[in-house]
Amino acid sequence: MLTRLSIRNIVLIEALDLDFGRGLGVLTGETGAGKSILLDALGLVLGNRADSGLVRSGEAKASATASFEFAQLPEALAEALDDADIEIESGEALVIRRQVKADGGSKAFVNDQPVGVALLRTLAASLVELHGQHDDRGLVNPRGHRLLLDRYAGADTARVAKAWAAWSHARDALETARTAIEDAKAEQDLLIAHLAELTTLEPQAGEEARLAETRSTMQKGEKLAGDLEELRHIWEGSDSPLAELRSAARRLDRIGGEHPLLKEALEALDRAVIEAGEAEDKLAAAAEALVHDPQALDAAETRLFELRALARKHRCEVDELPGKMRAFRAALDAIEGGEAELDALQLAEKEAAAAYRSAAEKLHDVRVKGAKKLDKAVAAELAPLKLDAARFQTAIEVLPEDKWGPTGMDAVEYLIATNPGAPFAPLGKIASGGELSRFILALKVALAEQGGAATVIFDEIDRGVGGAVASAIGERLARLAKDGQLLAVTHSPQVAARGGTHYIIAKSSEDTVTRTSVALLDDAGRQEEIARMLSGAEVTPEARAQADRLLEGV
């Protein structure tokens, strides 16, 4: 709730510090005393537009600071602060400060941390609910009507939210699978063609290196064929060098025993024969290895070129072609398997949709019953508030399927008709601000405080009424404030008498300087102020006596 409001240099207020407590607090004062300045200052804290005209004449800047305290921080408020990385300890006050410069521009702070004005507007929904001549928040805003009805009706929305999450998940899975299959089908013919091409060629890992080596060897054999043939003729036949060496070795063997040198010569010649024989074997082996078949060479070159061309086509290395072939085959298999999977996902999505629809329809029925009960409760409050010719209706519209969500399939809005035969219209469209405030009061009483902001403010809810109606308004305001905090700006003595705390707003002038002040009244001050409200400019004994009776009657 709002515990303190500090104002510096805003319009006619030079410096003001107000403390607030629980229950009903009333603010009174003569017309033009400056009650709207308090609301303007609070509006700054809540994120309203910063108008430099609010800065007191002759000052460079103005500021408004509001402190709020909570037994337990509201969930929405905690989430907003967490999103803004603002930490608040248990039991710690939430302090919002807004500065406005006379030459334009403003700054906002939450617990001394600079923030954007958008955050203030977000926090405002949980902090203050203002109902007055230009009400555009709280119960007037249809965005909160469904939640209030659900709380009033005791609706279990968690089941619908869970069913919605399950349905959304099933739809996403189905859509993902369907898109994947459609994409694959679009390339199916191309996949088949690629796979057929690869299957025909049947590439093997390491094949490029083997073919390149075979081709290189054959090409060398083709180049050396003439030289090898000449060498073969040299080494073959009876007159070849090797044959001559062998003949010489045989002759030397016959005479080798005649002299040691001959024996050594024979040994050397034997070694030469052996080396020459090895050379002959190597030449024969080389000739065999380098033998080339023009057709085989052509086949090797053709396959190598085909493999490399296919690799370029698929933008990969030749050794990666077998992997490509497996990938294409797997993609085609997935298309076939995906059809069966798609059937299962379609069934799951259908079942999830049916479960959501069933839960949402049950929630709809609960809302319809709750709406009838709420309409009856509000109707009972209208006559005492001098709205007996008016009608209230909780409109529940079943939305088209594309508008369904975790909160169900319904749109909820509170409608009113102020005159017999007049059509129902949204709360915010009503012409009279006083009537609107009384409608809001009737609705809040009927809702029995089902949610809403921590602090509720009614600005001149009693405008244009008096007597029994004003008493009825005061009684209902006090009832609403019993377990919370409610502030009322009023001109009605019947309403003022109901206040647990009473503030008087006064304007004074000294030379050319005009100031607005606010003071907390004691019991005597309350009696005098209520007497003034009853009698006008001159307070009479009769007015004081009537004020006593009002205060004693609450």
XYZ file of C-alpha atoms in Angstrom:
554
model
C 0.000 0.000 0.000
C 0.974 3.656 -0.336
C 2.683 4.740 2.888
C 4.198 8.123 1.995
C 3.960 10.764 -0.722
C 6.560 13.534 -0.913
C 6.111 16.459 -3.277
C 8.604 19.193 -4.105
C 7.829 22.275 -6.232
C 4.842 20.931 -8.139
C 2.485 23.740 -9.189
C 1.315 25.363 -5.919
C 2.968 22.871 -3.581
C 6.395 23.958 -2.407
C 7.149 21.051 -0.076
C 4.779 18.398 1.219
C 5.214 15.060 2.983
C 2.109 12.961 3.579
C 1.938 9.674 5.488
C -0.864 7.212 4.774
C -2.126 4.148 6.602
C -4.550 1.317 6.055
C -8.296 1.763 5.819
C -10.228 4.666 4.350
C -8.468 8.013 4.038
C -10.460 11.039 2.865
C -9.185 14.282 1.377
C -11.402 17.355 1.491
C -11.097 21.050 0.829
C -12.736 23.895 -0.975
C -13.051 23.771 -4.737
C -9.829 24.953 -6.361
C -7.728 24.290 -3.277
C -5.447 21.979 -5.222
C -6.678 18.418 -4.728
C -5.864 17.651 -8.367
C -2.218 18.563 -7.725
C -1.883 15.580 -5.393
C -3.269 13.278 -8.061
C -1.013 14.851 -10.709
C 2.012 14.264 -8.465
C 0.999 10.661 -7.872
C 0.368 10.298 -11.605
C 3.984 11.282 -12.274
C 5.134 8.456 -10.020
C 2.848 6.060 -11.888
C 4.320 6.928 -15.291
C 2.008 9.666 -16.605
C 3.402 12.125 -19.136
C 5.850 14.579 -17.581
C 4.559 18.097 -18.293
C 7.068 20.847 -17.562
C 4.078 23.034 -16.652
C 3.887 21.082 -13.393
C 7.117 22.704 -12.179
C 6.465 25.469 -9.667
C 7.071 28.936 -11.036
C 10.666 30.087 -10.541
C 12.006 26.589 -9.834
C 14.359 24.549 -12.048
C 12.771 21.184 -11.341
C 10.044 19.384 -9.466
C 9.811 15.902 -7.978
C 7.347 13.425 -6.566
C 8.330 10.428 -4.437
C 6.000 7.626 -3.357
C 6.785 4.804 -0.933
C 4.892 1.520 -0.969
C 5.060 -1.302 1.550
C 3.677 -4.840 1.290
C 3.184 -7.747 3.662
C 3.936 -9.877 0.596
C 5.076 -8.498 -2.751
C 2.398 -9.106 -5.435
C 3.494 -11.677 -8.014
C 3.088 -9.351 -11.020
C 5.055 -6.631 -9.227
C 7.830 -9.063 -8.290
C 8.108 -10.297 -11.876
C 8.309 -6.758 -13.283
C 11.038 -5.789 -10.812
C 12.939 -8.997 -11.501
C 12.804 -8.362 -15.252
C 14.277 -4.908 -14.587
C 17.039 -6.410 -12.382
C 15.809 -4.515 -9.346
C 16.187 -6.430 -6.099
C 13.912 -5.772 -3.155
C 14.333 -7.513 0.180
C 11.428 -8.901 2.164
C 9.851 -6.083 4.164
C 11.755 -3.409 2.220
C 9.816 -0.411 0.935
C 9.427 0.187 -2.790
C 10.342 3.823 -3.426
C 9.547 5.440 -6.782
C 10.832 8.932 -7.554
C 10.153 11.077 -10.621
C 11.867 14.357 -11.468
C 10.624 16.905 -14.028
C 12.747 19.776 -15.353
C 11.288 23.191 -16.112
C 13.026 23.195 -19.508
C 11.674 19.741 -20.375
C 12.662 16.138 -19.760
C 12.258 13.849 -16.785
C 14.052 11.121 -14.847
C 12.636 8.119 -13.010
C 14.111 6.026 -10.209
C 13.007 2.857 -8.445
C 14.814 2.327 -5.148
C 17.394 4.879 -6.383
C 18.051 2.873 -9.564
C 17.454 4.806 -12.825
C 14.647 3.257 -14.886
C 12.530 4.002 -17.940
C 9.051 5.464 -17.615
C 7.612 2.316 -19.226
C 8.557 0.365 -16.101
C 6.613 2.830 -13.942
C 3.516 2.216 -16.053
C 3.994 -1.529 -15.655
C 4.350 -1.243 -11.886
C 1.368 1.107 -11.633
C -1.118 -1.676 -12.422
C -0.178 -3.414 -9.150
C 0.285 -0.267 -7.075
C -2.579 2.192 -7.544
C -6.023 1.908 -9.072
C -7.403 5.391 -9.777
C -11.068 6.018 -10.549
C -12.125 9.483 -11.517
C -13.230 11.786 -14.286
C -10.670 10.457 -16.762
C -10.412 6.854 -15.592
C -8.512 4.637 -18.022
C -7.061 2.065 -15.652
C -8.259 -0.615 -13.270
C -11.779 -1.910 -13.814
C -12.393 0.343 -16.806
C -9.721 -1.449 -18.802
C -11.258 -4.639 -20.276
C -7.882 -6.386 -20.290
C -8.371 -7.258 -16.623
C -12.059 -8.196 -16.746
C -11.548 -11.880 -17.541
C -9.104 -12.375 -14.672
C -11.473 -10.693 -12.204
C -14.371 -12.847 -13.348
C -12.275 -16.013 -13.046
C -11.314 -15.120 -9.487
C -14.913 -14.273 -8.614
C -16.221 -17.511 -10.140
C -13.453 -19.636 -8.618
C -12.491 -20.828 -12.096
C -9.610 -23.288 -12.442
C -7.644 -21.822 -15.333
C -4.537 -23.947 -14.685
C -6.072 -26.973 -16.412
C -6.814 -24.935 -19.538
C -3.315 -23.421 -19.527
C -1.789 -26.904 -19.256
C -4.005 -28.226 -22.063
C -3.079 -25.230 -24.221
C 0.632 -25.882 -23.667
C 0.185 -29.530 -24.638
C -1.790 -28.603 -27.747
C 0.744 -25.949 -28.755
C 3.570 -28.461 -28.364
C 1.699 -31.051 -30.466
C 0.962 -28.477 -33.173
C 4.577 -27.338 -33.280
C 5.829 -30.935 -33.544
C 3.347 -31.674 -36.315
C 4.227 -28.518 -38.221
C 7.945 -29.181 -37.911
C 7.546 -32.747 -39.189
C 5.216 -31.643 -41.983
C 7.631 -28.930 -43.112
C 10.553 -31.358 -43.048
C 8.671 -33.890 -45.162
C 7.470 -31.246 -47.608
C 11.004 -29.930 -47.983
C 12.298 -33.463 -48.486
C 9.571 -34.282 -50.990
C 10.414 -31.180 -52.972
C 13.914 -32.628 -53.417
C 12.858 -36.270 -53.673
C 13.312 -36.551 -57.455
C 16.700 -34.877 -57.190
C 17.684 -37.216 -54.337
C 16.677 -40.241 -56.402
C 18.696 -38.987 -59.388
C 21.764 -38.302 -57.246
C 21.521 -41.673 -55.538
C 21.118 -43.501 -58.863
C 24.164 -41.718 -60.249
C 26.260 -42.575 -57.204
C 24.978 -46.129 -57.037
C 25.911 -46.683 -60.676
C 29.421 -45.429 -60.082
C 29.659 -47.079 -56.615
C 32.614 -45.019 -55.327
C 34.910 -46.611 -52.769
C 36.940 -44.991 -50.016
C 40.573 -44.497 -51.101
C 39.757 -45.272 -54.695
C 40.974 -41.947 -56.061
C 44.498 -42.479 -54.700
C 44.665 -46.043 -56.054
C 43.443 -45.011 -59.510
C 45.818 -42.039 -59.630
C 48.766 -44.287 -58.765
C 47.737 -46.924 -61.349
C 47.340 -44.294 -64.041
C 50.712 -42.727 -63.207
C 52.442 -46.131 -63.350
C 50.843 -46.998 -66.701
C 51.752 -43.605 -68.112
C 55.405 -44.166 -67.075
C 55.364 -47.621 -68.675
C 54.111 -46.113 -71.904
C 56.883 -43.540 -71.832
C 59.681 -46.083 -71.012
C 58.461 -48.875 -73.256
C 61.130 -48.232 -75.981
C 64.053 -48.064 -73.556
C 62.942 -51.228 -71.772
C 62.625 -53.066 -75.053
C 66.175 -52.085 -76.060
C 67.498 -53.187 -72.659
C 65.687 -56.474 -73.017
C 67.443 -57.130 -76.366
C 70.798 -56.247 -74.753
C 70.372 -58.671 -71.889
C 68.843 -61.496 -73.906
C 70.614 -63.873 -76.393
C 73.966 -65.708 -76.494
C 75.934 -62.556 -77.189
C 74.478 -60.518 -74.344
C 76.825 -58.954 -71.748
C 75.599 -61.348 -69.099
C 76.253 -64.374 -71.348
C 79.746 -63.060 -72.060
C 80.397 -62.613 -68.314
C 79.241 -66.130 -67.599
C 81.438 -67.551 -70.400
C 84.432 -65.626 -69.080
C 83.750 -66.878 -65.571
C 83.722 -70.493 -66.774
C 87.051 -70.064 -68.537
C 88.622 -68.343 -65.564
C 87.353 -71.074 -63.296
C 89.424 -73.590 -65.233
C 92.636 -71.677 -64.650
C 91.909 -69.934 -61.401
C 93.965 -72.366 -59.349
C 97.156 -71.492 -61.143
C 97.673 -68.183 -59.372
C 96.186 -66.390 -56.396
C 95.374 -63.322 -58.473
C 93.429 -65.435 -60.919
C 91.439 -66.781 -58.017
C 90.666 -63.246 -56.842
C 89.726 -62.267 -60.371
C 87.356 -65.228 -60.517
C 85.724 -64.173 -57.260
C 85.250 -60.648 -58.575
C 83.829 -61.973 -61.822
C 81.420 -64.221 -59.921
C 80.199 -61.207 -58.007
C 79.721 -59.336 -61.296
C 77.719 -62.234 -62.693
C 75.527 -62.288 -59.597
C 74.976 -58.480 -59.725
C 74.272 -58.635 -63.447
C 71.768 -61.423 -62.822
C 70.015 -59.324 -60.196
C 69.967 -56.412 -62.623
C 68.351 -58.661 -65.230
C 65.692 -59.754 -62.734
C 64.979 -56.131 -61.740
C 64.661 -55.099 -65.378
C 62.245 -57.959 -66.001
C 60.206 -57.058 -62.933
C 60.180 -53.361 -63.907
C 59.092 -54.222 -67.398
C 56.273 -56.332 -65.968
C 55.238 -53.606 -63.514
C 55.355 -50.870 -66.115
C 53.575 -52.849 -68.743
C 50.603 -50.808 -69.979
C 47.395 -51.834 -71.569
C 46.001 -48.860 -73.481
C 42.460 -50.012 -72.754
C 43.151 -50.449 -69.038
C 44.812 -47.019 -68.898
C 41.849 -45.469 -70.652
C 39.435 -47.199 -68.249
C 41.367 -45.989 -65.198
C 41.505 -42.425 -66.500
C 37.804 -42.464 -67.398
C 36.750 -43.657 -63.927
C 39.050 -41.181 -62.217
C 37.615 -38.309 -64.247
C 34.041 -39.466 -63.507
C 34.705 -39.654 -59.779
C 36.280 -36.197 -59.688
C 33.481 -34.697 -61.783
C 30.874 -36.142 -59.413
C 32.797 -34.815 -56.422
C 32.802 -31.318 -57.950
C 29.076 -31.628 -58.579
C 28.424 -32.371 -54.909
C 31.101 -29.939 -53.723
C 33.075 -32.509 -51.795
C 36.219 -34.638 -51.981
C 36.161 -37.914 -53.939
C 36.651 -39.886 -50.733
C 33.476 -38.226 -49.347
C 31.270 -39.588 -52.131
C 30.430 -42.851 -50.313
C 29.197 -40.760 -47.365
C 27.096 -38.651 -49.728
C 25.542 -41.792 -51.109
C 24.618 -42.986 -47.614
C 23.169 -39.556 -46.748
C 20.962 -39.508 -49.855
C 19.736 -42.996 -49.094
C 18.952 -42.018 -45.485
C 17.049 -38.923 -46.642
C 14.886 -41.020 -48.950
C 14.282 -43.521 -46.162
C 13.280 -40.639 -43.873
C 10.645 -39.498 -46.356
C 9.068 -42.924 -46.309
C 9.350 -43.232 -42.510
C 8.206 -39.645 -42.018
C 4.806 -40.387 -43.514
C 4.132 -42.922 -40.758
C 5.459 -40.523 -38.116
C 3.279 -37.757 -39.527
C 0.171 -39.888 -39.034
C 1.086 -40.406 -35.373
C 1.736 -36.681 -34.855
C -1.561 -35.765 -36.508
C -3.388 -38.107 -34.152
C -1.554 -36.628 -31.136
C -2.403 -33.073 -32.240
C -6.061 -34.011 -32.731
C -6.265 -35.546 -29.255
C -4.521 -32.521 -27.668
C -6.919 -30.156 -29.451
C -9.908 -32.130 -28.197
C -8.544 -32.072 -24.626
C -8.026 -28.304 -24.784
C -11.465 -27.706 -26.278
C -13.077 -29.798 -23.550
C -11.239 -27.921 -20.785
C -11.970 -24.526 -22.369
C -15.664 -25.325 -22.755
C -15.890 -26.309 -19.090
C -14.149 -23.053 -18.163
C -16.625 -21.196 -20.386
C -19.534 -22.768 -18.499
C -17.995 -21.734 -15.154
C -17.577 -18.190 -16.447
C -21.170 -18.001 -17.671
C -22.463 -19.100 -14.263
C -20.111 -16.703 -12.496
C -21.163 -13.860 -14.801
C -24.842 -14.346 -13.960
C -24.006 -14.314 -10.263
C -21.849 -11.197 -10.649
C -24.517 -9.371 -12.683
C -27.034 -10.067 -9.931
C -24.629 -8.875 -7.213
C -23.846 -5.627 -9.070
C -27.540 -5.007 -9.755
C -28.203 -5.156 -6.019
C -25.678 -2.353 -5.479
C -26.980 0.024 -8.160
C -30.186 1.300 -6.542
C -28.554 2.508 -3.300
C -26.031 4.410 -5.418
C -28.800 6.205 -7.349
C -28.236 4.059 -10.407
C -31.522 2.164 -10.192
C -32.339 2.836 -13.870
C -28.991 1.463 -14.992
C -28.132 -2.108 -15.926
C -24.902 -4.064 -15.732
C -23.870 -7.034 -17.849
C -20.827 -9.284 -17.983
C -20.442 -10.008 -21.698
C -18.734 -13.280 -22.589
C -17.852 -13.772 -26.244
C -16.534 -17.052 -27.613
C -13.567 -16.080 -29.759
C -12.651 -17.617 -33.121
C -10.177 -20.467 -32.851
C -7.203 -18.377 -33.966
C -7.772 -16.156 -30.896
C -7.823 -18.988 -28.334
C -5.018 -19.166 -25.820
C -3.890 -20.361 -22.386
C -6.730 -18.443 -20.711
C -9.394 -20.160 -22.778
C -11.631 -19.293 -25.693
C -13.509 -16.343 -24.154
C -13.316 -12.572 -24.242
C -14.847 -10.946 -21.157
C -15.939 -7.335 -20.820
C -18.110 -5.479 -18.353
C -20.867 -3.455 -20.023
C -23.370 -0.927 -18.716
C -26.539 0.777 -19.878
C -27.389 3.947 -17.974
C -30.969 4.424 -19.162
C -33.890 2.081 -19.846
C -33.823 0.890 -23.432
C -30.291 2.159 -24.003
C -27.836 -0.326 -25.502
C -25.049 -1.797 -23.396
C -21.642 -0.161 -23.840
C -18.162 -0.593 -22.330
C -17.573 0.953 -18.915
C -15.161 3.505 -20.340
C -17.750 4.842 -22.822
C -20.175 6.121 -20.202
C -20.663 9.908 -20.377
C -20.811 10.863 -16.710
C -17.639 10.532 -14.665
C -19.639 10.436 -11.438
C -21.828 7.615 -12.734
C -18.742 5.742 -13.882
C -17.166 5.991 -10.434
C -20.332 4.713 -8.796
C -20.506 1.829 -11.263
C -16.908 1.011 -10.402
C -17.750 1.155 -6.698
C -20.725 -1.175 -7.179
C -18.587 -3.584 -9.168
C -15.762 -3.567 -6.630
C -18.217 -4.225 -3.803
C -19.767 -7.104 -5.758
C -16.358 -8.540 -6.611
C -15.490 -8.453 -2.915
C -11.936 -7.281 -3.685
C -11.038 -10.016 -6.145
C -7.533 -8.794 -6.969
C -6.629 -5.319 -8.143
C -4.078 -2.768 -7.047
C -2.790 -2.389 -3.490
C -4.159 1.155 -3.221
C -7.502 2.328 -4.639
C -8.285 6.014 -5.134
C -11.728 7.442 -5.909
C -11.696 11.031 -7.141
C -15.006 12.791 -6.383
C -17.104 9.639 -6.644
C -19.875 11.579 -4.873
C -20.059 14.330 -7.507
C -23.675 15.386 -8.042
C -25.216 13.275 -5.258
C -25.986 13.778 -1.591
C -28.080 12.555 1.285
C -28.818 8.832 1.306
C -26.777 8.193 -1.836
C -23.706 9.853 -0.367
C -24.201 7.810 2.805
C -24.440 4.646 0.730
C -21.226 5.577 -1.084
C -19.439 6.281 2.188
C -20.592 3.016 3.731
C -19.351 1.031 0.722
C -16.032 2.844 0.581
C -15.453 2.061 4.258
C -16.376 -1.576 3.658
C -13.926 -1.851 0.765
C -11.170 -0.203 2.804
C -11.629 -2.486 5.806
C -8.881 -4.929 4.795
C -6.875 -2.668 2.513
C -6.200 0.945 1.621
C -8.620 3.293 -0.098
C -8.278 7.052 -0.563
C -11.232 9.228 -1.524
C -11.223 12.831 -2.696
C -14.689 14.000 -1.659
C -17.015 16.963 -1.267
C -19.564 14.921 0.657
C -19.688 15.187 4.461
C -21.340 11.758 4.614
C -18.339 10.238 2.858
C -15.801 12.291 4.817
C -17.315 11.129 8.112
C -16.513 7.528 7.170
C -12.776 8.180 6.898
C -10.350 6.596 9.295
C -7.931 9.420 8.493
C -8.903 12.846 7.220
C -6.681 15.277 5.295
C -7.642 18.847 4.500
C -6.259 20.568 1.419
C -6.088 24.352 1.633
C -4.799 27.169 -0.537
C -3.307 30.366 0.849
C -1.885 33.538 -0.688
C 0.786 35.901 0.527
C 1.419 38.903 -1.684
C 1.751 37.353 -5.150
C 2.672 33.875 -3.925
C -0.004 31.176 -3.712
C 0.609 27.899 -1.928
C -1.312 24.677 -1.412
C -0.919 22.785 1.848
C -2.262 19.496 3.190
C -2.788 18.735 6.871
C -3.904 15.665 8.823
C -6.893 16.570 10.992
C -7.462 15.546 14.589
C -10.941 14.826 15.946
C -11.734 18.482 16.508
C -10.428 19.428 13.127
C -12.542 16.719 11.508
C -15.667 18.026 13.209
C -14.951 21.556 12.038
C -14.202 20.527 8.455
C -17.311 18.339 8.141
C -19.355 21.182 9.623
C -17.907 23.504 6.973
C -18.845 21.008 4.264
C -22.405 20.949 5.649
C -22.930 24.708 6.073
C -20.670 26.445 3.567
C -18.568 29.525 4.277
C -19.945 30.219 7.801
C -19.850 27.286 10.192
C -22.929 27.332 12.426
C -23.579 25.518 15.707
C -26.237 23.490 13.928
C -23.634 22.373 11.370
C -21.251 21.314 14.148
C -24.025 19.354 15.806
C -24.867 17.656 12.537
C -21.179 16.892 12.026
C -21.084 15.250 15.454
C -24.081 13.119 14.557
C -22.412 12.004 11.298
C -19.193 11.095 13.073
C -21.031 9.263 15.834
C -23.107 7.310 13.313
C -20.187 5.646 11.542
